[in-house]
Amino acid sequence: MVLEILLKFDPKQLTALTEILRLGSFEAAADALGVTQSAISQRLKALEDNFGSILVQRSTPCRGTAAGLRLAAHANSVTLMEAELSRELRQGAHASQALKPVVIAVNADSLATWVPTALDRSGAFRYEVLVDDESISAEWLRRGEVMAAVTTQDSPVRGCNAYPLGCMRYISTASPAFMRQWMPEGPTPATLSKAPMLRFSANDNLQTNWLRQHFGAGLNPPVHFIPSTTGFVEATSAGLGWALNPASLVEPHLANGTLVEILPASHHNNPLYWQISRILAPALSSLTDKLRQNAKKALEPL
């Protein structure tokens, strides 16, 4: 079905769309493709007229509409499948040497720890990594906007294969000064309802779930939003708030005393899975293999 849809459109128009969304502007897309900005505008307009919908929000940077993101993702998927077919037919010498586009969704903590070394560095792929909470990254797959995702969902999304990766371990941490100020007698429901807490985003429920598990429901502490994994650790060390941080990032701080564990033996293991489009799995087998190997070394067993 995807191929039938894409065959209705001019490949140059589809390439204009994918480059605008990848690079964020008509000018950058024109430079990348070696054409004028006017040509890029005309190609996109013709594609939108043919598709019957606006595909790109003319903002700074340019952003795709739901339809634009879906169409661009399918175009990238077809490019990847064509490259794999050429390789299988041993026509690589005559095929384009351009890096094959790979679009994946990854949670920020994995991206800040073990994922970068797990990405295939053979020079065959060009990555676009979208960052979202692991509890909802599977939605990118359901919408057809990414080829694969690191997610907490163990059941396969329709049309996908799911592979267990392991558990990312989190430790409840705060600075010694923060503990003296907010929890001098230790963590209790009363002190934790007042002590500032860190959250990555509105989708991040890690700290809230930990509170509920160990201290009961109904606690509503003040919240600082820090949308950065390393920023989380730095803000915790600086005494801005308490948080659950990846064990691999805070173990040195715990060892030298710049951070302390709020509630000993209360670590949280977050299970992670790799879900990948079944039709694209053969073309990305090297990425899947390397990612699973690295996860086995970096994560706790499920």
Coordinates of N, CA and C in Angstrom, one line a residue, residues 62-150:
C62 N 11.1 24.7 10.0 CA 10.0 24.1 9.4 C 9.6 22.8 10.1
R63 N 8.3 22.6 10.3 CA 7.9 21.4 11.0 C 6.9 20.7 10.1
G64 N 6.9 19.4 10.2 CA 5.9 18.6 9.4 C 4.5 18.5 10.1
T65 N 3.5 18.6 9.3 CA 2.2 18.3 9.8 C 2.1 16.8 10.0
A66 N 1.0 16.3 10.6 CA 0.9 14.9 10.8 C 1.0 14.1 9.5
A67 N 0.3 14.7 8.5 CA 0.4 14.0 7.2 C 1.8 14.1 6.6
G68 N 2.4 15.3 6.8 CA 3.8 15.4 6.2 C 4.8 14.5 6.9
L69 N 4.7 14.3 8.2 CA 5.6 13.4 8.9 C 5.4 12.0 8.4
R70 N 4.1 11.6 8.3 CA 3.8 10.2 7.9 C 4.3 10.0 6.5
L71 N 4.1 10.9 5.6 CA 4.6 10.7 4.2 C 6.1 10.7 4.1
A72 N 6.7 11.6 4.8 CA 8.2 11.6 4.8 C 8.8 10.3 5.4
A73 N 8.1 9.8 6.5 CA 8.6 8.5 7.0 C 8.5 7.4 6.1
H74 N 7.4 7.4 5.3 CA 7.2 6.3 4.3 C 8.2 6.5 3.2
A75 N 8.4 7.7 2.8 CA 9.4 7.9 1.7 C 10.8 7.4 2.1
N76 N 11.2 7.7 3.4 CA 12.5 7.3 3.9 C 12.5 5.7 4.0
S77 N 11.4 5.1 4.4 CA 11.3 3.7 4.5 C 11.5 3.0 3.1
V78 N 10.9 3.6 2.1 CA 11.0 3.1 0.7 C 12.5 3.2 0.2
T79 N 13.1 4.4 0.5 CA 14.5 4.6 0.2 C 15.4 3.5 0.8
L80 N 15.1 3.2 2.1 CA 15.9 2.2 2.8 C 15.7 0.8 2.1
M81 N 14.4 0.5 1.8 CA 14.1 -0.8 1.2 C 14.7 -1.0 -0.2
E82 N 14.7 0.1 -0.9 CA 15.3 0.1 -2.3 C 16.8 -0.2 -2.2
A83 N 17.5 0.5 -1.2 CA 18.9 0.3 -1.0 C 19.2 -1.1 -0.6
E84 N 18.4 -1.7 0.3 CA 18.6 -3.1 0.7 C 18.4 -4.1 -0.5
L85 N 17.4 -3.8 -1.3 CA 17.1 -4.6 -2.5 C 18.3 -4.6 -3.5
S86 N 18.9 -3.4 -3.7 CA 20.0 -3.2 -4.5 C 21.2 -4.1 -4.0
R87 N 21.4 -4.0 -2.7 CA 22.5 -4.8 -2.1 C 22.3 -6.3 -2.3
E88 N 21.0 -6.7 -2.1 CA 20.7 -8.1 -2.2 C 20.9 -8.6 -3.6
L89 N 20.6 -7.7 -4.6 CA 20.8 -8.1 -6.0 C 22.2 -7.9 -6.5
R90 N 23.1 -7.5 -5.6 CA 24.5 -7.2 -5.9 C 24.7 -6.2 -6.9
Q91 N 23.9 -5.1 -6.8 CA 24.0 -4.0 -7.7 C 24.5 -2.8 -6.9
G92 N 25.2 -3.0 -5.8 CA 25.7 -1.9 -5.0 C 26.6 -1.0 -5.7
A93 N 27.4 -1.5 -6.6 CA 28.3 -0.7 -7.3 C 27.7 0.4 -8.2
H94 N 26.4 0.1 -8.6 CA 25.7 1.0 -9.4 C 24.6 1.8 -8.7
A95 N 24.5 1.4 -7.4 CA 23.5 2.1 -6.6 C 24.0 3.4 -6.0
S96 N 23.1 4.2 -5.6 CA 23.6 5.5 -4.9 C 24.4 5.2 -3.7
Q97 N 25.4 6.0 -3.4 CA 26.2 5.8 -2.2 C 25.8 6.7 -1.1
A98 N 24.6 7.4 -1.3 CA 24.1 8.2 -0.2 C 23.8 7.4 1.0
L99 N 24.0 8.0 2.2 CA 23.7 7.3 3.4 C 22.2 7.0 3.5
K100 N 21.8 5.8 3.9 CA 20.4 5.4 4.0 C 19.7 6.0 5.2
P101 N 18.6 6.7 5.1 CA 17.9 7.3 6.2 C 17.4 6.3 7.2
V102 N 17.6 6.6 8.5 CA 17.1 5.7 9.6 C 16.5 6.7 10.6
V103 N 15.2 6.6 10.9 CA 14.5 7.4 11.8 C 14.0 6.6 13.0
I104 N 14.5 6.9 14.2 CA 14.1 6.1 15.4 C 13.7 7.0 16.5
A105 N 12.9 6.5 17.5 CA 12.6 7.2 18.7 C 13.3 6.5 19.9
V106 N 13.9 7.4 20.7 CA 14.7 6.9 21.8 C 14.4 7.8 23.0
N107 N 14.3 7.2 24.2 CA 14.2 8.0 25.4 C 15.5 8.7 25.8
A108 N 15.4 9.8 26.4 CA 16.5 10.7 26.6 C 17.6 10.0 27.5
D109 N 17.2 9.2 28.5 CA 18.2 8.6 29.4 C 19.0 7.5 28.6
S110 N 18.4 6.8 27.7 CA 19.1 5.8 26.9 C 20.0 6.5 26.0
L111 N 19.6 7.7 25.4 CA 20.4 8.4 24.5 C 21.6 9.0 25.2
A112 N 21.5 9.3 26.4 CA 22.6 9.9 27.2 C 23.5 8.9 27.8
T113 N 23.2 7.6 27.7 CA 24.0 6.6 28.3 C 24.5 5.6 27.3
W114 N 23.7 4.6 26.9 CA 24.2 3.4 26.1 C 23.9 3.4 24.7
V115 N 22.9 4.2 24.2 CA 22.5 4.1 22.8 C 23.6 4.6 21.8
P116 N 24.2 5.8 22.0 CA 25.2 6.3 21.0 C 26.2 5.2 20.6
T117 N 26.8 4.5 21.5 CA 27.8 3.5 21.1 C 27.1 2.3 20.4
A118 N 25.8 2.2 20.5 CA 25.1 1.0 19.9 C 24.7 1.3 18.5
L119 N 24.8 2.5 18.0 CA 24.4 2.9 16.7 C 25.5 2.4 15.7
D120 N 25.0 1.8 14.6 CA 25.9 1.2 13.6 C 26.7 2.4 13.0
R121 N 28.0 2.2 13.1 CA 28.9 3.3 12.6 C 29.7 2.9 11.4
S122 N 29.1 2.0 10.6 CA 29.7 1.5 9.4 C 29.7 2.6 8.2
G123 N 28.9 3.6 8.4 CA 28.8 4.7 7.4 C 27.7 4.4 6.4
A124 N 26.9 3.4 6.7 CA 25.8 3.0 5.8 C 24.5 3.8 6.1
F125 N 24.4 4.3 7.3 CA 23.1 5.0 7.7 C 23.3 6.4 8.0
R126 N 22.2 7.2 7.9 CA 22.1 8.5 8.3 C 21.0 8.6 9.3
Y127 N 21.3 8.9 10.6 CA 20.3 8.8 11.7 C 19.5 10.1 11.9
E128 N 18.3 9.9 12.2 CA 17.5 11.0 12.8 C 16.8 10.4 14.0
V129 N 17.3 10.9 15.2 CA 16.9 10.3 16.5 C 15.9 11.3 17.1
L130 N 14.7 10.8 17.3 CA 13.6 11.6 18.0 C 13.6 11.2 19.4
V131 N 13.5 12.2 20.3 CA 13.6 11.9 21.7 C 12.2 12.1 22.3
D132 N 11.8 11.0 23.0 CA 10.5 11.0 23.7 C 10.5 10.0 24.9
D133 N 9.6 10.2 25.8 CA 9.5 9.3 26.9 C 9.3 7.9 26.5
E134 N 10.0 7.0 27.2 CA 10.0 5.6 26.8 C 8.6 5.0 26.9
S135 N 7.7 5.6 27.7 CA 6.4 5.1 27.9 C 5.5 5.4 26.8
I136 N 5.8 6.3 25.9 CA 5.0 6.7 24.8 C 5.7 6.7 23.4
S137 N 6.9 6.3 23.4 CA 7.7 6.3 22.1 C 7.1 5.3 21.1
A138 N 6.4 4.3 21.6 CA 5.7 3.4 20.7 C 4.6 4.0 19.9
E139 N 4.1 5.2 20.3 CA 3.1 5.9 19.6 C 3.7 6.4 18.3
W140 N 5.0 6.7 18.2 CA 5.6 7.1 17.0 C 5.5 6.0 16.0
L141 N 5.7 4.8 16.4 CA 5.6 3.6 15.5 C 4.2 3.4 15.1
R142 N 3.2 3.6 16.0 CA 1.8 3.4 15.6 C 1.4 4.4 14.5
R143 N 2.0 5.6 14.6 CA 1.6 6.7 13.7 C 2.4 6.5 12.4
G144 N 3.4 5.6 12.3 CA 4.2 5.4 11.1 C 5.2 6.4 10.9
E145 N 5.6 7.2 11.9 CA 6.6 8.3 11.8 C 8.0 7.9 12.1
V146 N 8.2 6.7 12.6 CA 9.6 6.2 12.9 C 9.7 4.8 12.4
M147 N 10.9 4.3 12.2 CA 11.1 2.9 11.8 C 11.3 2.0 12.9
A148 N 11.7 2.5 14.1 CA 12.0 1.7 15.2 C 12.0 2.6 16.5
A149 N 11.9 2.0 17.7 CA 11.8 2.8 18.9 C 12.3 1.9 20.1
V150 N 12.9 2.6 21.0 CA 13.2 2.1 22.4 C 12.0 2.4 23.2

